[in-house]
C-alpha positions as CSV (number, residue, x, y, z in Angstrom):
1,M,102.6,-94.5,-115.0
2,A,106.3,-94.1,-116.0
3,T,109.3,-93.3,-113.9
4,V,111.0,-90.2,-115.4
5,A,114.5,-89.0,-114.8
6,V,114.9,-85.3,-115.2
7,F,118.6,-84.2,-115.6
8,G,118.9,-80.6,-114.5
9,A,115.7,-80.7,-112.5
10,N,116.7,-77.7,-110.4
11,G,117.0,-75.3,-113.3
12,A,114.2,-73.1,-114.6
13,T,113.2,-75.6,-117.4
14,G,113.8,-78.7,-115.2
15,I,111.5,-77.4,-112.4
16,E,108.6,-77.0,-114.9
17,V,109.3,-80.4,-116.4
18,V,109.2,-82.0,-112.9
19,K,105.9,-80.2,-112.1
20,A,104.4,-81.4,-115.4
21,C,105.4,-85.0,-114.9
22,M,104.2,-85.1,-111.3
23,A,100.9,-83.5,-112.3
24,R,100.4,-86.3,-114.8
25,G,101.0,-89.0,-112.1
26,H,104.6,-90.0,-113.1
27,D,107.3,-90.8,-110.6
28,V,110.1,-88.4,-111.0
29,V,113.8,-88.8,-110.3
30,A,115.5,-85.5,-110.1
31,A,119.1,-86.1,-111.3
32,V,121.1,-83.2,-110.2
33,R,124.5,-82.2,-108.8
34,R,123.0,-80.8,-105.6
35,P,120.0,-82.8,-104.4
36,E,119.3,-80.4,-101.5
37,T,118.2,-77.8,-104.0
38,V,115.3,-80.0,-105.4
39,T,111.7,-79.9,-104.4
40,G,108.7,-81.7,-105.8
41,A,110.3,-84.8,-107.2
42,T,109.5,-88.4,-106.0
43,R,113.2,-88.9,-105.3
44,T,116.6,-87.3,-106.0
45,A,119.8,-88.8,-107.4
46,K,123.1,-87.0,-107.0
47,I,124.9,-87.2,-110.3
48,N,128.3,-86.4,-111.8
49,L,128.2,-86.6,-115.6
50,S,131.8,-87.7,-115.5
51,D,131.0,-90.6,-113.1
52,H,129.5,-93.6,-114.9
53,A,128.5,-95.2,-111.6
54,S,126.4,-92.2,-110.5
55,L,124.6,-92.2,-113.8
56,V,123.9,-95.9,-113.6
57,A,122.5,-95.5,-110.1
58,A,120.4,-92.5,-111.1
59,L,118.8,-94.4,-114.0
60,S,118.0,-97.6,-112.1
61,G,114.3,-98.3,-112.8
62,V,113.8,-95.3,-115.0
63,D,111.6,-95.6,-118.1
64,V,112.2,-92.1,-119.6
65,V,115.1,-89.6,-119.5
66,V,114.5,-85.9,-120.0
67,G,117.6,-83.6,-120.4
68,C,117.2,-80.1,-119.1
69,L,120.9,-79.4,-118.6
70,G,122.1,-75.9,-119.2
71,H,125.5,-74.7,-120.1
72,G,126.6,-73.7,-116.6
73,G,129.1,-76.0,-114.9
74,L,129.6,-78.2,-118.0
């Protein structure tokens, strides 16, 4: 199966995407600003969209990226 990074995994849409990916047997990396708010993902990655290094680290080993970012905080 694939490793899927879900950006915004702790929002309403992101939570459902994480659940759907996990139910299909994928590994999920929840890429979020506050990792302590995430449940259900294989692993979490703390990201800052303005920090290139945090994005590179979050995407290490990832096959697919799903963006579920909202407008809040951007």
